[in-house]
Amino acid sequence: MKTIDELLAEGVKGKRVFVRADLNVPLAEGTITDDGRIRAVQPTIAKLAAAGARVIVASHLGRPKGTGAEPAFSLAPAAARLGELLGTDVAFATDTVGASAKETVAALTDGRVAVIENLRFNAGETSKDDAERGAFADQLAELADVYVGDGFGAVHRKHASVFDLPARLPHAAGGLIATEVGVLKKLTAEVERPYVVVLGGAKVSDKLAVIDELLGKADRILIGGGMAYTFLHAKGYEVGISLLQKDQVEVVKEYMKRAEDTGVELVLPVDVLVSAEFPDLKGKTPANFEIVDAQAIPADKEGLDIGPRTRELYASKIADAKTVFWNGPVGVFEHPDYAGGTSAIAQGLLDSSAFTVVGGGDSAAAVRILGFDENAFGHISTGGGASLEYLEGKTLPGLAALEG
Ligand SMILES: Nc1ncnc2c1ncn2[C@@H]1O[C@H](COP(=O)(O)OP(=O)(O)OP(=O)(O)O)[C@@H](O)[C@H]1O
Ligand SMILES: O=C(O)[C@H](O)COP(=O)(O)O
């Protein structure tokens, strides 16, 4: 992979450089609640601008339908925040490849930065059809002379701006991708043991597969968050209206059997916080919850955080670890009543003497929002699914494209 420094040495002055970033930040009513992903890519953008490039920053945000603009998924707040961090005006194009994008890019002068609107407002970005994705990549390629891939959080997606565009332009990897890959590589080699992995979050179907690989690698796997209920269901417990990936139950049973056969500790919650309703994340009105044993979730209730006994159990399983990888909040941490489990995991990591890696947009945000010092962890990765798929040993489209 060509590095950003090699690219800079070749000279970028006056060139239109397309930076594929991951500005998929958490938002609450249009306000960014954690700007970690913007701060992480800012040095790459600043370097290019300082070298006189005309920088075009592109990203997805959320999962809009791909049928045009959806205001709730606009990148405008992220563009404004990027301008604050850079200490300079950042132009914003209200479309991705249309008239606004073309005009905004044409108006860029050397050293200036523009953000174009959410890539996923266009069906071509995420299409499974190569030709449709390619046609969108052709349109993106018209905007730029050079491509810099630095959206680590999205490198596992075979999307037009991640996979097809770098094939159409001279390309290099940004500093964030280089750092992320450098750290995660260490976890795929020989790790210091005990190696403990904590998995939670809500993107259950995306993330279950990593367990297949981890069973041959980790000493203990602690399951929390939305992922836990598919396991509890597989054990034969009632999980009420909790998140449940029904089509994965057999797979999960096989994981549990393999863990037992190979001596890997696969640890499940012993108690959970349940409620009849999902919490109010806007007003944060106090939640109406109860703590129940994991085998006793009422049929009309949903599990929203790990319980106090589980927090203690998981902290004890982390305490003697030498390496910890954590992806996915273990509860709906956005509401204070369901943040206790996630806080306990973060604290557990800090109390251990392990090399700790926290991966994922929401996981990293949770650590900061809950008041932990991000510098106290070994590495905070901007990629959740991306870091998991890297650990799975998969070929990641966005990295493969930069190598080619
Ligand atoms: N028991 C639960 N039920 C429903 N949602 C949950 C539960 N536990 C955690 N969550 C939610 O999981 C979300 C985060 O999951 P996600 O899989 O997106 O993790 P991530 O760290 O952001 O990784 P990525 O970067 O891949 O998105 C949070 O919004 C949190 O509220
Ligand atoms: O949040 C993430 O993991 C990345 O931004 C990728 O988002 P996606 O899962 O919607 O592709």
mmCIF file of N, CA, C and O in Angstrom, residues 45 55 57 78-93 104 108 112-116:
data_model
loop_
_atom_site.group_PDB
_atom_site.id
_atom_site.type_symbol
_atom_site.label_atom_id
_atom_site.label_comp_id
_atom_site.label_asym_id
_atom_site.label_seq_id
_atom_site.Cartn_x
_atom_site.Cartn_y
_atom_site.Cartn_z
ATOM 1 N N ILE A 45 -6.469 14.735 6.538
ATOM 2 C CA ILE A 45 -7.034 15.844 5.757
ATOM 3 C C ILE A 45 -6.151 17.084 5.911
ATOM 4 O O ILE A 45 -5.834 17.775 4.926
ATOM 5 N N VAL A 55 -8.941 19.207 -1.255
ATOM 6 C CA VAL A 55 -9.371 17.967 -0.595
ATOM 7 C C VAL A 55 -10.899 17.809 -0.632
ATOM 8 O O VAL A 55 -11.635 18.695 -0.188
ATOM 9 N N VAL A 57 -13.736 15.467 0.840
ATOM 10 C CA VAL A 57 -13.958 14.438 1.862
ATOM 11 C C VAL A 57 -15.325 13.805 1.620
ATOM 12 O O VAL A 57 -16.327 14.517 1.458
ATOM 13 N N ALA A 78 -21.344 16.923 10.388
ATOM 14 C CA ALA A 78 -19.965 16.410 10.411
ATOM 15 C C ALA A 78 -19.034 17.365 9.680
ATOM 16 O O ALA A 78 -17.885 17.585 10.106
ATOM 17 N N ALA A 79 -19.516 17.966 8.576
ATOM 18 C CA ALA A 79 -18.688 18.928 7.829
ATOM 19 C C ALA A 79 -18.389 20.146 8.707
ATOM 20 O O ALA A 79 -17.253 20.640 8.738
ATOM 21 N N ALA A 80 -19.411 20.597 9.434
ATOM 22 C CA ALA A 80 -19.217 21.767 10.305
ATOM 23 C C ALA A 80 -18.189 21.445 11.398
ATOM 24 O O ALA A 80 -17.298 22.248 11.698
ATOM 25 N N ARG A 81 -18.308 20.255 11.963
ATOM 26 C CA ARG A 81 -17.367 19.867 13.027
ATOM 27 C C ARG A 81 -15.950 19.730 12.472
ATOM 28 O O ARG A 81 -14.981 20.118 13.127
ATOM 29 N N LEU A 82 -15.833 19.189 11.265
ATOM 30 C CA LEU A 82 -14.505 19.054 10.652
ATOM 31 C C LEU A 82 -13.884 20.443 10.478
ATOM 32 O O LEU A 82 -12.696 20.636 10.754
ATOM 33 N N GLY A 83 -14.688 21.412 10.069
ATOM 34 C CA GLY A 83 -14.188 22.783 9.916
ATOM 35 C C GLY A 83 -13.676 23.333 11.237
ATOM 36 O O GLY A 83 -12.614 23.960 11.299
ATOM 37 N N GLU A 84 -14.424 23.054 12.321
ATOM 38 C CA GLU A 84 -13.984 23.531 13.652
ATOM 39 C C GLU A 84 -12.643 22.904 14.025
ATOM 40 O O GLU A 84 -11.746 23.563 14.519
ATOM 41 N N LEU A 85 -12.532 21.600 13.774
ATOM 42 C CA LEU A 85 -11.292 20.896 14.149
ATOM 43 C C LEU A 85 -10.111 21.372 13.309
ATOM 44 O O LEU A 85 -8.986 21.484 13.809
ATOM 45 N N LEU A 86 -10.375 21.663 12.025
ATOM 46 C CA LEU A 86 -9.284 22.118 11.159
ATOM 47 C C LEU A 86 -8.994 23.599 11.371
ATOM 48 O O LEU A 86 -7.944 24.099 10.974
ATOM 49 N N GLY A 87 -9.956 24.284 11.970
ATOM 50 C CA GLY A 87 -9.797 25.725 12.184
ATOM 51 C C GLY A 87 -9.886 26.494 10.877
ATOM 52 O O GLY A 87 -9.227 27.526 10.688
ATOM 53 N N THR A 88 -10.707 25.991 9.973
ATOM 54 C CA THR A 88 -10.838 26.652 8.666
ATOM 55 C C THR A 88 -12.227 26.388 8.101
ATOM 56 O O THR A 88 -12.913 25.470 8.557
ATOM 57 N N ASP A 89 -12.633 27.195 7.128
ATOM 58 C CA ASP A 89 -13.937 26.952 6.499
ATOM 59 C C ASP A 89 -13.882 25.682 5.676
ATOM 60 O O ASP A 89 -12.927 25.464 4.926
ATOM 61 N N VAL A 90 -14.896 24.867 5.823
ATOM 62 C CA VAL A 90 -15.005 23.662 5.001
ATOM 63 C C VAL A 90 -16.273 23.821 4.164
ATOM 64 O O VAL A 90 -17.352 24.052 4.704
ATOM 65 N N ALA A 91 -16.108 23.726 2.836
ATOM 66 C CA ALA A 91 -17.279 23.858 1.963
ATOM 67 C C ALA A 91 -18.122 22.587 2.064
ATOM 68 O O ALA A 91 -17.607 21.523 2.410
ATOM 69 N N PHE A 92 -19.418 22.720 1.774
ATOM 70 C CA PHE A 92 -20.287 21.537 1.848
ATOM 71 C C PHE A 92 -21.151 21.460 0.590
ATOM 72 O O PHE A 92 -21.844 22.413 0.234
ATOM 73 N N ALA A 93 -21.086 20.334 -0.084
ATOM 74 C CA ALA A 93 -21.924 20.110 -1.269
ATOM 75 C C ALA A 93 -23.182 19.386 -0.837
ATOM 76 O O ALA A 93 -23.102 18.370 -0.147
ATOM 77 N N THR A 104 -18.926 22.757 -6.141
ATOM 78 C CA THR A 104 -18.122 22.913 -4.918
ATOM 79 C C THR A 104 -16.685 22.507 -5.171
ATOM 80 O O THR A 104 -15.742 23.181 -4.752
ATOM 81 N N LEU A 108 -12.945 24.816 -5.371
ATOM 82 C CA LEU A 108 -11.879 24.597 -4.379
ATOM 83 C C LEU A 108 -10.566 25.200 -4.881
ATOM 84 O O LEU A 108 -10.192 24.997 -6.033
ATOM 85 N N ARG A 112 -7.659 23.966 0.213
ATOM 86 C CA ARG A 112 -9.012 24.079 0.793
ATOM 87 C C ARG A 112 -9.686 22.700 0.834
ATOM 88 O O ARG A 112 -9.313 21.778 0.100
ATOM 89 N N VAL A 113 -10.709 22.611 1.680
ATOM 90 C CA VAL A 113 -11.369 21.316 1.940
ATOM 91 C C VAL A 113 -12.879 21.439 1.693
ATOM 92 O O VAL A 113 -13.493 22.442 2.084
ATOM 93 N N ALA A 114 -13.449 20.424 1.073
ATOM 94 C CA ALA A 114 -14.913 20.349 0.918
ATOM 95 C C ALA A 114 -15.394 18.961 1.346
ATOM 96 O O ALA A 114 -14.673 17.978 1.203
ATOM 97 N N VAL A 115 -16.596 18.923 1.873
ATOM 98 C CA VAL A 115 -17.250 17.637 2.180
ATOM 99 C C VAL A 115 -18.422 17.501 1.218
ATOM 100 O O VAL A 115 -19.175 18.459 1.025
ATOM 101 N N ILE A 116 -18.555 16.323 0.605
ATOM 102 C CA ILE A 116 -19.738 16.090 -0.231
ATOM 103 C C ILE A 116 -20.764 15.281 0.570
ATOM 104 O O ILE A 116 -20.427 14.625 1.539
#
